[in-house]
Coordinates of C-alpha atoms in Angstrom, one line a residue:
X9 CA 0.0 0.0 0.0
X10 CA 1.1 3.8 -1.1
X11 CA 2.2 6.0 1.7
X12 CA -0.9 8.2 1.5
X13 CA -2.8 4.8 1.6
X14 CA -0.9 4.1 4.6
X15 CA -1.4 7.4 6.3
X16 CA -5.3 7.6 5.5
X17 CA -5.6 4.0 7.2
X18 CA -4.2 5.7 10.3
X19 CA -6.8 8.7 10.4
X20 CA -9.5 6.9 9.3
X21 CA -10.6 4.3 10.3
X22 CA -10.9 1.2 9.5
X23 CA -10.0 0.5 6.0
X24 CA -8.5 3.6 5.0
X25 CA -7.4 4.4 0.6
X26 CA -7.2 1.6 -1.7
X27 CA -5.6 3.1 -4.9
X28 CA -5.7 -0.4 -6.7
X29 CA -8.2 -3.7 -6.8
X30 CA -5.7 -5.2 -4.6
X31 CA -5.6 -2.7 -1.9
X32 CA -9.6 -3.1 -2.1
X33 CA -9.6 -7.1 -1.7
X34 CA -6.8 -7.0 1.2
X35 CA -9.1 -4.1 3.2
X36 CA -11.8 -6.1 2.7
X37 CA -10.5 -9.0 4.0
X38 CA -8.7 -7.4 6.8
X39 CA -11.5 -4.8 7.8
X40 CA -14.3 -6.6 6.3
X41 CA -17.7 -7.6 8.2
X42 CA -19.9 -9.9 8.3
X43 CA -22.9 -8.0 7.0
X44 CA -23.6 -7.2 4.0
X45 CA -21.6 -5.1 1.4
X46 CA -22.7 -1.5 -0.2
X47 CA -21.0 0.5 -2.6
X48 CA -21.7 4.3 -3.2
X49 CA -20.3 5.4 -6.8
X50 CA -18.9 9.2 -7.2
X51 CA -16.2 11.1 -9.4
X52 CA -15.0 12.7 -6.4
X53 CA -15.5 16.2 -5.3
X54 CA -17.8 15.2 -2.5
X55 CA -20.6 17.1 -1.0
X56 CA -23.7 16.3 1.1
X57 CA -25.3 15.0 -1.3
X58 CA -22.5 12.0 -1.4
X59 CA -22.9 12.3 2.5
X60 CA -26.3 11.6 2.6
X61 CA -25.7 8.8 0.0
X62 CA -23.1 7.3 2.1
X63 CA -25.0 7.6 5.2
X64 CA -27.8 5.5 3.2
X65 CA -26.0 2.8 2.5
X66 CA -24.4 2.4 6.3
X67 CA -27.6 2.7 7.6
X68 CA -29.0 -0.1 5.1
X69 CA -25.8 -2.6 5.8
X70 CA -25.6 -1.7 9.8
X71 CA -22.1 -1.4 11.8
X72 CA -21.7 -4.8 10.7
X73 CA -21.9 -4.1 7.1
X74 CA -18.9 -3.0 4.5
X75 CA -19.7 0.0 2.1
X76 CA -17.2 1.2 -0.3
X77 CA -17.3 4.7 -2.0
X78 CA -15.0 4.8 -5.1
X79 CA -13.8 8.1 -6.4
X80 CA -12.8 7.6 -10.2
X81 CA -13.4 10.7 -13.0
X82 CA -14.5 8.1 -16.0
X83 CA -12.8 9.6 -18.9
X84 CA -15.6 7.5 -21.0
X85 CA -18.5 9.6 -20.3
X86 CA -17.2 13.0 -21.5
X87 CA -17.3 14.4 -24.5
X88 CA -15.7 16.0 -27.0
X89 CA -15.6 19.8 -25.3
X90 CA -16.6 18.6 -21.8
X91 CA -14.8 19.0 -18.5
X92 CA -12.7 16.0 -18.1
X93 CA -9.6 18.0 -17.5
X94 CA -11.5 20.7 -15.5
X95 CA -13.2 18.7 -13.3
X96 CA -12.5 19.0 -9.6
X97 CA -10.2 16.7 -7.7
X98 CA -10.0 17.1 -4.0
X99 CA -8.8 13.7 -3.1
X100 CA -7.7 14.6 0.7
X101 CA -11.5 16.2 1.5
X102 CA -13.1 13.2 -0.2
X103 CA -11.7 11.1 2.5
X104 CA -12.5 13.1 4.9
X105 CA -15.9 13.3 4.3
X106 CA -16.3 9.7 3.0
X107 CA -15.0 8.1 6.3
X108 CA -17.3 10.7 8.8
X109 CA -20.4 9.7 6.6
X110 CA -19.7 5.8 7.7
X111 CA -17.3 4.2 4.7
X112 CA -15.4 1.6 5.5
X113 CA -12.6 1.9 2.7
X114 CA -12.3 4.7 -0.3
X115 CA -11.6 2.8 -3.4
X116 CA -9.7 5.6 -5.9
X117 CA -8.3 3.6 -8.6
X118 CA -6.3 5.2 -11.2
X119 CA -7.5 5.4 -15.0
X120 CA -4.9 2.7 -15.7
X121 CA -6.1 0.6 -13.0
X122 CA -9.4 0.7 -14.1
X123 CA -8.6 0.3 -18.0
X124 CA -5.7 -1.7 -18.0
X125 CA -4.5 -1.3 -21.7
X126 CA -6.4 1.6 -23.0
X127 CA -10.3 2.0 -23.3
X128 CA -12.0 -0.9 -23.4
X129 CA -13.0 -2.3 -26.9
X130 CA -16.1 -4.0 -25.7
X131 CA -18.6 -1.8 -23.4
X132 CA -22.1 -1.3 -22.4
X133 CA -24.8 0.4 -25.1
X134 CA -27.4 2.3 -23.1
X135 CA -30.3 1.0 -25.9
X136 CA -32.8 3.9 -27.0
X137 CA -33.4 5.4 -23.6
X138 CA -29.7 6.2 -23.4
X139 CA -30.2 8.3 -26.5
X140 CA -32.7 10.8 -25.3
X141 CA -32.2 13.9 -23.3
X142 CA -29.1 14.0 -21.5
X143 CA -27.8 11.2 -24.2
X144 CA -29.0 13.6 -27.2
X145 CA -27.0 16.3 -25.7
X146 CA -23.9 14.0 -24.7
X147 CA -23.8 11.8 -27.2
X148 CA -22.0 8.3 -26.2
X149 CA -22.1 9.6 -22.2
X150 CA -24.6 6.9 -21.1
X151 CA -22.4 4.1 -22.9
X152 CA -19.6 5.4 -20.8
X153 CA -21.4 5.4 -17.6
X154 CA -22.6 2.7 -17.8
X155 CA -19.3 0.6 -19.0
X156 CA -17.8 1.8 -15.4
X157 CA -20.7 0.9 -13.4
X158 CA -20.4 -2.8 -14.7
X159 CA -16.6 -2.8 -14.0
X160 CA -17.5 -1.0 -10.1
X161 CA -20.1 -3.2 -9.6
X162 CA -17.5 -6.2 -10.6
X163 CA -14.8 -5.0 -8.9
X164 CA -16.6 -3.6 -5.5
X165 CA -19.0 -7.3 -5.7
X166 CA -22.2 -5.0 -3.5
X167 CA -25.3 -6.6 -2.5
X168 CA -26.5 -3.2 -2.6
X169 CA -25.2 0.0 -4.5
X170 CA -26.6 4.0 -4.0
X171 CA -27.5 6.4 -6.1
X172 CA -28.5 9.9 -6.3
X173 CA -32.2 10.4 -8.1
X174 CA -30.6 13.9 -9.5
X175 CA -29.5 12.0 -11.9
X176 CA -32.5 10.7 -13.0
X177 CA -31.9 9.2 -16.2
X178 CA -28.5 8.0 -15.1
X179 CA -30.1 5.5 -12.3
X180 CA -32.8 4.7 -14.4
X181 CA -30.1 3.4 -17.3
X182 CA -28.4 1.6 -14.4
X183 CA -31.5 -0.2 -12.8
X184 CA -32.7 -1.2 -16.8
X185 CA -28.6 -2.6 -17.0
X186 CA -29.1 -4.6 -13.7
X187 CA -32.4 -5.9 -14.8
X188 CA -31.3 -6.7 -18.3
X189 CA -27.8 -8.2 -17.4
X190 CA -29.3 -10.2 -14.3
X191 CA -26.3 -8.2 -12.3
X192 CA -26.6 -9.6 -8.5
X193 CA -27.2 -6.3 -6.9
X194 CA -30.0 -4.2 -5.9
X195 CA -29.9 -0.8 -6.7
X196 CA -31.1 2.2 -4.2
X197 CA -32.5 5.7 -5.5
X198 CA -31.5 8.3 -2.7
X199 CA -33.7 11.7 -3.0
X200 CA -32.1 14.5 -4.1
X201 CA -30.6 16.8 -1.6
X202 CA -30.5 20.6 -2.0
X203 CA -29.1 23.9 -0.8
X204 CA -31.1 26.2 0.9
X205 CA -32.1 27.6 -1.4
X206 CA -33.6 24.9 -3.5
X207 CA -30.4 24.5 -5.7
X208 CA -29.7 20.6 -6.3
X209 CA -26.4 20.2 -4.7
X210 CA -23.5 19.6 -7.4
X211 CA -20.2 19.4 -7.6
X212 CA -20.1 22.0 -10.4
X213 CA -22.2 24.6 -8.6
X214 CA -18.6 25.8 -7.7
X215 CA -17.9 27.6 -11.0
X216 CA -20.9 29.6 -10.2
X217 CA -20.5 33.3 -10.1
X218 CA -23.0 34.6 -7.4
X219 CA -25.1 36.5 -10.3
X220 CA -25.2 33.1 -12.2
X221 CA -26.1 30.9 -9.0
X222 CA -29.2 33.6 -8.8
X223 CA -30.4 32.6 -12.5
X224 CA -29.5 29.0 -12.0
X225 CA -32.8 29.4 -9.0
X226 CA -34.5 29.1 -11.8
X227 CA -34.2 25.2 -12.5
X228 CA -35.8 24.6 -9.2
X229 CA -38.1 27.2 -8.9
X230 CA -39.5 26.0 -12.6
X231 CA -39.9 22.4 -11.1
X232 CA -41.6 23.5 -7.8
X233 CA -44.0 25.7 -9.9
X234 CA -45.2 22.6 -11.5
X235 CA -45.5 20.3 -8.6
X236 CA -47.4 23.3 -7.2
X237 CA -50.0 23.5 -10.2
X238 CA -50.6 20.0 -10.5
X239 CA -51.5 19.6 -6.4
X240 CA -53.7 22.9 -7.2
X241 CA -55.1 20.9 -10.1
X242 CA -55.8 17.5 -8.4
X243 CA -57.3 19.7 -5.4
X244 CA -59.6 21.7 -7.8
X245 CA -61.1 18.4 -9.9
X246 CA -61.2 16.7 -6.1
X247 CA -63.4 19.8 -5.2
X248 CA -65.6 19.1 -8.5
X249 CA -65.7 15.5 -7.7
X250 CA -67.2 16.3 -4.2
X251 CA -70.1 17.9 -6.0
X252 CA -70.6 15.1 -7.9
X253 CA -73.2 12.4 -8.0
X254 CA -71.7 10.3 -10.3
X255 CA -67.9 11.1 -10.2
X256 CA -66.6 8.9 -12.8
X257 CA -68.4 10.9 -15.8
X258 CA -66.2 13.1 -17.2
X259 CA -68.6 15.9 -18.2
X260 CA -70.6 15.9 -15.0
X261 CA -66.7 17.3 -13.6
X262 CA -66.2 19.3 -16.4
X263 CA -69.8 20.8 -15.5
X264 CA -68.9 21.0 -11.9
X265 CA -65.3 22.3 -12.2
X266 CA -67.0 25.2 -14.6
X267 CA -69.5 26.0 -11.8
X268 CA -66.5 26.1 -9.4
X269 CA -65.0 28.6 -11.8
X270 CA -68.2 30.9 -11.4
X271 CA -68.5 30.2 -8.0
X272 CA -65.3 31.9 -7.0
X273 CA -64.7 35.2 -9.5
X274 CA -60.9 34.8 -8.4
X275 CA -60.3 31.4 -10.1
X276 CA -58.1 30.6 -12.4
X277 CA -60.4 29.8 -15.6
X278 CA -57.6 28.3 -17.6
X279 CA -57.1 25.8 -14.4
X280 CA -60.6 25.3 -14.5
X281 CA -60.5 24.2 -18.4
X282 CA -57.3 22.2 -18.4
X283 CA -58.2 20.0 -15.0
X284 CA -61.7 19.4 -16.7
X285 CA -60.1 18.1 -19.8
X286 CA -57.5 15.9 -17.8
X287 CA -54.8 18.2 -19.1
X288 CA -52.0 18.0 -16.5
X289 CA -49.0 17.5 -18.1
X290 CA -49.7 20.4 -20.1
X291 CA -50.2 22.5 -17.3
X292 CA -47.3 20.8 -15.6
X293 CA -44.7 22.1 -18.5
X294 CA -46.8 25.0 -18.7
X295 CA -46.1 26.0 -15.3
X296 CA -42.3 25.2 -15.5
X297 CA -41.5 26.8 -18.8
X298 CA -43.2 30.2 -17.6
X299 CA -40.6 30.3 -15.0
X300 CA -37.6 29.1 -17.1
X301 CA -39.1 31.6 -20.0
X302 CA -38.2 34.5 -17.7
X303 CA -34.8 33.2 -16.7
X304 CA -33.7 32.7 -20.5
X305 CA -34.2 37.5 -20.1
X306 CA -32.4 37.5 -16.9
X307 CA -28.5 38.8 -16.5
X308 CA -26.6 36.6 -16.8
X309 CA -29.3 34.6 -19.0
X310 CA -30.0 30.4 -18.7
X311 CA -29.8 28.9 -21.8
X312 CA -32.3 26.2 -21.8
X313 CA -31.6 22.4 -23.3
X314 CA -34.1 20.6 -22.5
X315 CA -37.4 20.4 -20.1
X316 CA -39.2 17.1 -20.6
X317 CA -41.9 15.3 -18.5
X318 CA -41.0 11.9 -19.0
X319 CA -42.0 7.8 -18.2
X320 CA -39.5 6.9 -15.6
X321 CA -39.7 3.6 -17.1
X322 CA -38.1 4.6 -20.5
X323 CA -37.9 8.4 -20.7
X324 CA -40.3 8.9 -23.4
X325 CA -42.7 12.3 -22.9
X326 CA -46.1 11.6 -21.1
X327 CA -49.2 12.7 -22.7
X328 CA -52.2 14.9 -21.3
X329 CA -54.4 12.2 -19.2
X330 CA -51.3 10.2 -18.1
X331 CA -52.1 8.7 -15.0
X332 CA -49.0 7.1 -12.6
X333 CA -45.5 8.4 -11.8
X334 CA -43.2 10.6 -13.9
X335 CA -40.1 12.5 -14.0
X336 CA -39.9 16.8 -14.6
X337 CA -36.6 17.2 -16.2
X338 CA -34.4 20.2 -17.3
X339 CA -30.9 21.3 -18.4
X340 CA -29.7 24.3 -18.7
X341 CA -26.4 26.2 -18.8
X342 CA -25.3 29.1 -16.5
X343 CA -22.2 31.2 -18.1
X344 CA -20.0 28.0 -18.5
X345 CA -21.8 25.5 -16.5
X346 CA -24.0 23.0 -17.5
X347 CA -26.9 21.9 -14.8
X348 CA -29.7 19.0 -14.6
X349 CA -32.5 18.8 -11.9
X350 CA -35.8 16.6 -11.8
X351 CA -38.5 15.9 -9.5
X352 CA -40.9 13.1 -9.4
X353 CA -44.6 13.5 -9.9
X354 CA -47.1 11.5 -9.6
X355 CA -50.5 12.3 -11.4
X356 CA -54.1 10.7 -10.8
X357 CA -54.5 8.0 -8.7
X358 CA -51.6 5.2 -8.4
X359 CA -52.9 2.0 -7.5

């Protein structure tokens, strides 16, 4: 073992830096329990975010259980243009906070370690949902993510690994790999954690100037405006169904939602229309894109990429009078910076 290895070992405790797959199977066998093992994946930087996900997975495997965080920046998911070379590396802090969140060992294996020979000639194709969103506006980034989660999941051998749900599409890819590939491992959504003031935590919310951080409000004040409209919306047709005798016929609501509408001179008669139709996902982008609308004037402006309502099942855009779960997502870039948030909504009734 190095002599940082060494020294990490002696301030935390118990397994300490493994740099290589060897250091990882001798801390596992010296330090390792007899409950069950947990891996959290990250590129480094760590935040609370990675806290919280680390913190998940000790709590899920006990003080008898093993979890491993690995820090490794995968060359194979960036892009031509991207920030391989500018992305942060604060391997000292990363321990640091890896080992007071509850990790047993920090695997940080170099990119030789991890592709002995050069990039791998064989590697994981994300399919069509690895194509959409982020994958249209990164192209080949999923395939790369992915081809390191195998090789972690391999070389870590988890019963369990965590995940952040900020990156929506990312653990959706990876529980359709496990599922597809019959990969012994369950895989664990963590909700996303935020700043104050409702940014998504990230590691690249450090290249934000304070006026952009201000615009870049806007990706989760657009997603909060639309979990707010579509509550108002399944309060307003729940109000309509109360004055129902028959609540299953559609135009008895509509009738009851327009009565509503005259009832109260301060409603909103668009609202009215749209829940009477069983137009929520409209409203729902509606009520996001008004927000991100403004931001794309502000100073300094957010260039929008994407904002897409979306089957967490395969990514694909939800139509008006979709019932079940489903994913708000947007990107947009700040000055420099590129950003992605979601939330999860759920619409009608889930049985």
């Amino acid at each position: 073992m190095s002599l940082i290895a060494e020294q990490s070992a002696g301030r935390h405790q118990p397994g300490g830096l493994a740099p290589t797959a060897a250091d990882l199977a001798d801390a596992r066998s010296r330090f390792g329990a007899p409950g069950r093992n947990a891996v959290v994946m990250t590129m480094g930087a760590l935040h609370e975010g990675h806290a919280t996900l680390i913190r998940a997975a000790r709590e899920r495997v006990g003080a008898d259980g093993f979890v491993v965080v690995t820090v490794f920046v995968n060359p194979l998911q960036f892009g031509a243009g991207e920030d391989l070379d500018r992305y942060p590396r604060t391997l000292d802090a990363d321990l640091a906070l890896a080992f007071a969140a509850g990790a047993s060992v920090v695997f940080a294996p170099s990119a030789d370690e991890v592709y002995p020979g050069g990039e791998p000639q064989v590697r994981i194709t994300a399919g069509p949902m690895g194509e959409r969103l982020e994958g249209a506006s990164r192209p080949g980034h999923f395939d790369g993510m992915l081809t390191v989660v195998a090789k972690l999941l391999h070389l870590t051998g988890p019963d369990l690994a965590f995940f952040g749900q900020k990156d929506a599409q990312q653990l959706a890819l990876i529980r359709r790999m496990v599922r597809d590939l019959n990969f012994p491992v369950e895989i664990v959504g963590v909700p996303t954690v935020r700043e104050d003031d409702g940014l998504a935590l990230s590691s690249r919310n450090r290249y934000l100037s304070p006026e952009e951080r201000h615009t870049a409000l806007a990706l989760s004040r657009a997603l909060f405006a639309a979990r707010d409209r579509l509550a108002a919306q399944a309060a307003l047709r729940a109000r309509a169904d109360a004055l129902l005798g028959d609540p299953g016929r559609a135009e008895n609501r509509a009738e009851a939602l327009s009565r509503l509408g005259e009832a109260r001179a301060a409603a909103d008669a668009h609202a009215v229309a749209q829940a009477a139709e069983g137009r929520g996902a409209e409203a729902v982008r509606a009520a996001a894109r008004a927000v991100l609308d403004d931001a794309c004037h502000a100073e300094p402006p957010l260039a929008l990429d994407y904002l897409a309502l979306v089957d967490p099942a395969d990514f694909t855009e939800v139509e008006d009078g979709h019932d079940g779960e489903a994913i708000l997502a947007v990107a947009a870039r700040v000055g420099t910076t590129r950003l992605i948030d979601n939330i999860p909504l759920t619409f009608g009734v889930v049985k």
